[in-house]
Coordinates of C-alpha atoms in Angstrom, one line a residue:
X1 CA -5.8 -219.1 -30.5
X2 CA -2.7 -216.8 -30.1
X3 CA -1.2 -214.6 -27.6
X4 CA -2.4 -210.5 -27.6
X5 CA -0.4 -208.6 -30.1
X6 CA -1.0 -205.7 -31.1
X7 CA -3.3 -204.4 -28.3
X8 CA -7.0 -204.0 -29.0
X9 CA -9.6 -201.2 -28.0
X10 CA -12.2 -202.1 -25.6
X11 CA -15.8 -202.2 -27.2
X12 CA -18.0 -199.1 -26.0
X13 CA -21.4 -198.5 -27.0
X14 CA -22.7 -201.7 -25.4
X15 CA -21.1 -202.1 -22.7
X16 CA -22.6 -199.0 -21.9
X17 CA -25.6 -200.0 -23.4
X18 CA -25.9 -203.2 -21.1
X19 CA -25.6 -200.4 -17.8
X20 CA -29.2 -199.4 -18.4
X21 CA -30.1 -202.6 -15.8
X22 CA -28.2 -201.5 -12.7
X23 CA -29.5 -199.8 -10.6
X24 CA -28.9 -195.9 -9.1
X25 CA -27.3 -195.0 -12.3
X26 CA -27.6 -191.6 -13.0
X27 CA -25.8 -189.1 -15.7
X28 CA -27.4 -191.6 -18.4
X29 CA -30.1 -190.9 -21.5
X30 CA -31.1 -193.9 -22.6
X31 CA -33.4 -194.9 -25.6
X32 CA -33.8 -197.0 -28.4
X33 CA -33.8 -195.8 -32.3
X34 CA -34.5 -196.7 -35.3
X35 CA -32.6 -195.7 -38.5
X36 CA -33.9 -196.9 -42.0
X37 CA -35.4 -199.9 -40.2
X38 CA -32.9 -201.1 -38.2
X39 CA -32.8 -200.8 -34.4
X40 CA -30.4 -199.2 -32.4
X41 CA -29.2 -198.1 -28.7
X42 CA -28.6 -194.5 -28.4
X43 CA -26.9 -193.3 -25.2
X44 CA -25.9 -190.0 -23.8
X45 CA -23.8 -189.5 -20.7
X46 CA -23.1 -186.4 -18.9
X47 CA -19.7 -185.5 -17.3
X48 CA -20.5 -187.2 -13.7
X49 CA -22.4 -190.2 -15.1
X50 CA -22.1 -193.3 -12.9
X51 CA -21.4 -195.3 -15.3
X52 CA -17.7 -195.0 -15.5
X53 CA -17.5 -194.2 -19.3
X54 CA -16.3 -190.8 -20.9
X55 CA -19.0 -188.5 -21.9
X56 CA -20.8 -188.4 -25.0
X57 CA -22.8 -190.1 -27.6
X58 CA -23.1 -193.9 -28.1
X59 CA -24.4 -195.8 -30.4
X60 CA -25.0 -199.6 -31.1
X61 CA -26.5 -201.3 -34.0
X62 CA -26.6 -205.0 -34.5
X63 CA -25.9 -205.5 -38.1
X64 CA -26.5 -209.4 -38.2
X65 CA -29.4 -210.2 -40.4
X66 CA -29.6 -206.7 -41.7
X67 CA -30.4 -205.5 -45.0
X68 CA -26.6 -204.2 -46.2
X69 CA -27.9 -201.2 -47.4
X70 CA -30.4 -199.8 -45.0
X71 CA -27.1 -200.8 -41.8
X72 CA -25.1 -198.3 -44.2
X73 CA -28.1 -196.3 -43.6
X74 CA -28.1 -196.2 -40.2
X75 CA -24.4 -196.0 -39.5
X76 CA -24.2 -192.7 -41.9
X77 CA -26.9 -191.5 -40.0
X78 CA -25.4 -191.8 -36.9
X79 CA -22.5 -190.2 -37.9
X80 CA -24.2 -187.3 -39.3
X81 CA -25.8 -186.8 -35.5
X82 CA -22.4 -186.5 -34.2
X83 CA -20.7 -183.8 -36.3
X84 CA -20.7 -180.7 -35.4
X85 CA -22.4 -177.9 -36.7
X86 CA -20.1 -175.9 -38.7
X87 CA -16.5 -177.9 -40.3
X88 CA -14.1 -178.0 -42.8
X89 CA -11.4 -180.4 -42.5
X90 CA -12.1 -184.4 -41.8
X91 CA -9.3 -186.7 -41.4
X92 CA -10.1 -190.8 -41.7
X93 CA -8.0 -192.6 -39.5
X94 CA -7.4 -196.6 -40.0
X95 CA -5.8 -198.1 -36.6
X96 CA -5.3 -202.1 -36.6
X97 CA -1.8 -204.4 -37.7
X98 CA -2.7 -205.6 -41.3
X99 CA -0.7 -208.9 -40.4
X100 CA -3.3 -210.0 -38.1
X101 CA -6.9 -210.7 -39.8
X102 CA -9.1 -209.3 -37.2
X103 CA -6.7 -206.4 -36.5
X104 CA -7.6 -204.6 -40.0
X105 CA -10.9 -203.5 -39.9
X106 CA -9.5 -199.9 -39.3
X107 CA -6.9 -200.4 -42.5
X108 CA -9.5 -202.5 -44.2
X109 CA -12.3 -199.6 -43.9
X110 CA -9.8 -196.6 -44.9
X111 CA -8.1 -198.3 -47.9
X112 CA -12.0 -199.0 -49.6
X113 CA -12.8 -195.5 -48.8
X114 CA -13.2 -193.1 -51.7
X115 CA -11.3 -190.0 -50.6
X116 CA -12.0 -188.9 -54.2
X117 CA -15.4 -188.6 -54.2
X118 CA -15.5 -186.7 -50.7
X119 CA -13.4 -183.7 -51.9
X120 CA -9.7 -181.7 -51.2
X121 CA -10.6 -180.8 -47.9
X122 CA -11.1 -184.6 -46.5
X123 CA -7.9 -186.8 -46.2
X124 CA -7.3 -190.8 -44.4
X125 CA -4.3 -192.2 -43.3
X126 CA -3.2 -195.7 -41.6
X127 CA -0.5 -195.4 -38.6
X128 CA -0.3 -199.2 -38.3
X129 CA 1.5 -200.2 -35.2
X130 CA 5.4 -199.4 -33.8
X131 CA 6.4 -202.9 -34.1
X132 CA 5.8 -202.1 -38.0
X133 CA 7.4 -198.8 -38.1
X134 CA 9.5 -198.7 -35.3
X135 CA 7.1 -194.9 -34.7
X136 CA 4.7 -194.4 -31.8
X137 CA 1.1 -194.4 -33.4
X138 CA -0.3 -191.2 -31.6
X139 CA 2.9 -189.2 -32.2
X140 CA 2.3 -190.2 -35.8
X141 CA -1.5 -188.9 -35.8
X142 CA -0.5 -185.9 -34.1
X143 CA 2.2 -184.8 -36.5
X144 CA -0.8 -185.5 -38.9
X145 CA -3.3 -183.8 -37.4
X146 CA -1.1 -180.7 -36.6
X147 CA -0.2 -180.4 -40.2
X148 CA -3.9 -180.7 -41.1
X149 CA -5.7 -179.6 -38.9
X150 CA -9.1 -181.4 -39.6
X151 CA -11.9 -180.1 -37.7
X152 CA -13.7 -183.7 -37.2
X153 CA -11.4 -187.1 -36.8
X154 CA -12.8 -190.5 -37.5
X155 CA -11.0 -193.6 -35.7
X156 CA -11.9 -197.1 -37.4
X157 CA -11.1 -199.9 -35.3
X158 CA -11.3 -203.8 -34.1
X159 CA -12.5 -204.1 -31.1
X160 CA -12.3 -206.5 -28.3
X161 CA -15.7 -207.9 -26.5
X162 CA -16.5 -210.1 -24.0
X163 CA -19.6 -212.0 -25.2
X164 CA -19.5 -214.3 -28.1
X165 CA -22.8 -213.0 -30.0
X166 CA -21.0 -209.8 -30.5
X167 CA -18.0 -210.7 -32.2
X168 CA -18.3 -209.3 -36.0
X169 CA -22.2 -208.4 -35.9
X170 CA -22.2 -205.4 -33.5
X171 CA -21.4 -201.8 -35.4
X172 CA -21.1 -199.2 -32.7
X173 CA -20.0 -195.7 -32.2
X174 CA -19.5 -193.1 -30.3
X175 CA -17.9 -188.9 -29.9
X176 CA -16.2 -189.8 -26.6
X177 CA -13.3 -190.8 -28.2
X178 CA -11.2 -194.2 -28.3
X179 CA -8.2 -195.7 -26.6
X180 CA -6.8 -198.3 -28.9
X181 CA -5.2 -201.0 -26.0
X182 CA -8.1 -200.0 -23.2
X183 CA -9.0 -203.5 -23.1
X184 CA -5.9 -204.8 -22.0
X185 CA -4.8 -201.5 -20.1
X186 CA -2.2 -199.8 -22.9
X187 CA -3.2 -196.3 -22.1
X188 CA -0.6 -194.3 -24.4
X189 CA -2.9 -193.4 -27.1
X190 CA -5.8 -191.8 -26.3
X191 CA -7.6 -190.2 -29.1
X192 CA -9.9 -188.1 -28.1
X193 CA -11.2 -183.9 -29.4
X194 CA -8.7 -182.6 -26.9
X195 CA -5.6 -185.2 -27.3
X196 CA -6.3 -184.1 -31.7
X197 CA -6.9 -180.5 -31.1
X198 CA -10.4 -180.9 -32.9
X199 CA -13.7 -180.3 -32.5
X200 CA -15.2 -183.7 -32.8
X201 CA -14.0 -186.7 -32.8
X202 CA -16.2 -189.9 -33.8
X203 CA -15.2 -193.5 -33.1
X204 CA -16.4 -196.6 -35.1
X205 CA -15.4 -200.4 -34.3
X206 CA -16.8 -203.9 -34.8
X207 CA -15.9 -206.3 -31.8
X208 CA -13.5 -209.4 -33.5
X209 CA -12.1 -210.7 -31.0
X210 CA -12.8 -212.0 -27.6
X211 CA -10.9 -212.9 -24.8
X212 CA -10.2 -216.7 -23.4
X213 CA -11.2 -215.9 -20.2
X214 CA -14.3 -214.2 -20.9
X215 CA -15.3 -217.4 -22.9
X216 CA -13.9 -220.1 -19.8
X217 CA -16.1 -217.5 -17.1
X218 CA -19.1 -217.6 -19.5
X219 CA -19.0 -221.3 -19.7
X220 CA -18.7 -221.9 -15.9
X221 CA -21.3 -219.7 -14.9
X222 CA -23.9 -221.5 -17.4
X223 CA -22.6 -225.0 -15.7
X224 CA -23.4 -223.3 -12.5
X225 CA -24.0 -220.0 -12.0
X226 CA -22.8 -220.5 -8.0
X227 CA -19.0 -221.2 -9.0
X228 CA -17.4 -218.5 -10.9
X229 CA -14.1 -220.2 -10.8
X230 CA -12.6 -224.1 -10.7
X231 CA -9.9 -225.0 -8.8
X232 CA -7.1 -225.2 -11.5
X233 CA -9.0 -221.9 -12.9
X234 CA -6.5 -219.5 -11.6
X235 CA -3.3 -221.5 -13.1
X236 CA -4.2 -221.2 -16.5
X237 CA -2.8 -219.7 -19.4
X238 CA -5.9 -217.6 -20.7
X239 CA -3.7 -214.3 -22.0
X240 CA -5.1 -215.7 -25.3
X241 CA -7.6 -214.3 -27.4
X242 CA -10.1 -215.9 -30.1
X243 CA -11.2 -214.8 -33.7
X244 CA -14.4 -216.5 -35.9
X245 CA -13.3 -219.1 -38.4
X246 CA -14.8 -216.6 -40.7
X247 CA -12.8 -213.8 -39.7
X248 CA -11.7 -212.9 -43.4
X249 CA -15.5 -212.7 -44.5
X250 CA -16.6 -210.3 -40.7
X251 CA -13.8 -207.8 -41.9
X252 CA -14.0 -207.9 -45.3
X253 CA -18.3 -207.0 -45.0
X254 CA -17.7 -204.8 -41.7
X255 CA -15.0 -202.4 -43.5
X256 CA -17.1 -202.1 -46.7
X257 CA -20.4 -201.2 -44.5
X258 CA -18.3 -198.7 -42.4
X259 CA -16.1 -197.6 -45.6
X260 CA -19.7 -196.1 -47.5
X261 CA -21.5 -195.4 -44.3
X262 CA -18.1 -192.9 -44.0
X263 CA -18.9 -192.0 -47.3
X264 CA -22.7 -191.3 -47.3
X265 CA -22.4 -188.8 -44.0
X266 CA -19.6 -186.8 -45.9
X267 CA -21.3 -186.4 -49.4

């Protein structure tokens, strides 16, 4: 257990996902796929969707129990659904701390990617954090980008979730952009097609961390679903946030799966 550091991106596709229940939604496309056998949640929202969410594509594969191979599959071709038709330039972006464990799925995914095999005209970089080098990430990424100008922008990143079953077995994805620090309202960096001046850009996280009082609310509602809160609830300390014991082993498989899904959509 330790304090939020470096702030974590909100998970996406299934939180989205999980909106298909309520009710008068509207703005939504909802349906299920399946990539190379495994099963998926695809969902498409329009500009004045009720959902609350930025526009665009999302997708949500739960990788546990999954074949390695056909997930890497399925995450390529997801990615291949999202690009657009006609580009030149793609630039590989690893977000995340590499002190912290579950902070370097980003770094972990971009330094096992082959930018060799892809070609001249593809490049990755990792801005790490300012409190490493004393530079604000998406100033760093723009001077990137505006030197580079890559047509499509891939963001790898940990996320943060609030169920336990997610953590380190959901893959999801979306083209509506991230916001690294949406989960604990740090707005400053918001990557999105019109923040990077390109035409698409597609985001890709793995939920490693959740947060303490997402686990203490769980736990109170299953003792009784009536009493959301106890009476010394309010006066804890629950800034906290929890990885899996096995945290090396979820980011060491989740960056390799993302690291040749990247690789299969490109090639």
């Amino acid at each position: 257990m330790r304090k939020i550091g470096r702030y974590y991106g909100a998970e996406f596709a299934k939180i989205v996902a999980n909106k298909k229940s309520k009710e008068n939604i509207y703005g939504v496309k909802y349906k299920t796929v399946k990539f190379y056998g495994v099963s998926g949640v695809e969902v498409n929202l329009d500009d004045f969707n009720s959902v609350g969410a930025s526009s665009g594509l999302y997708y949500t594969f739960d990788g546990e129990n999954k074949p390695t191979d056909k997930l890497i599959k399925a995450l390529s071709r997801a990615i291949k659904l999202m690009l657009p038709t006609e580009y030149n330039k793609v630039l590989v972006l690893g977000m995340g701390n590499d002190s912290i464990v579950s902070d370097t799925l980003g770094t972990q995914s971009v330094r096992l990617l082959n930018i060799n095999k892809l070609g001249e005209n593809y490049a990755k970089f990792c801005p790490l954090v300012k409190g490493k080098t004393g530079l604000d990430s998406f100033s760093v990424i723009k001077g990137i980008t505006s030197v580079f100008k890559p047509d499509v922008v891939v963001v790898v990143d940990s996320l943060l979730t609030t169920e336990l079953a997610r953590l380190g077995s959901s893959f999801q994805l979306t083209d509506a952009g991230i916001t690294p620090g949406s989960a604990v309202g740090n707005n400053k960096c918001n990557l999105t097609a019109k923040t990077l001046d390109c035409k698409t850009i597609i985001s890709i996280g793995v939920p490693l961390v959740v947060k303490l009082d997402a686990v203490v609310s769980g736990v109170l509602n299953k003792i009784n679903p009536q009493v959301k809160t106890l009476e010394d609830y309010n006066k804890l300390n629950l800034d906290h946030i929890f990885s899996p014991k096995d945290i090396d082993f979820l980011v060491e498989d989740g960056a390799t799966v993302i690291a040749r899904a990247i690789e299969n959509a490109f090639i």
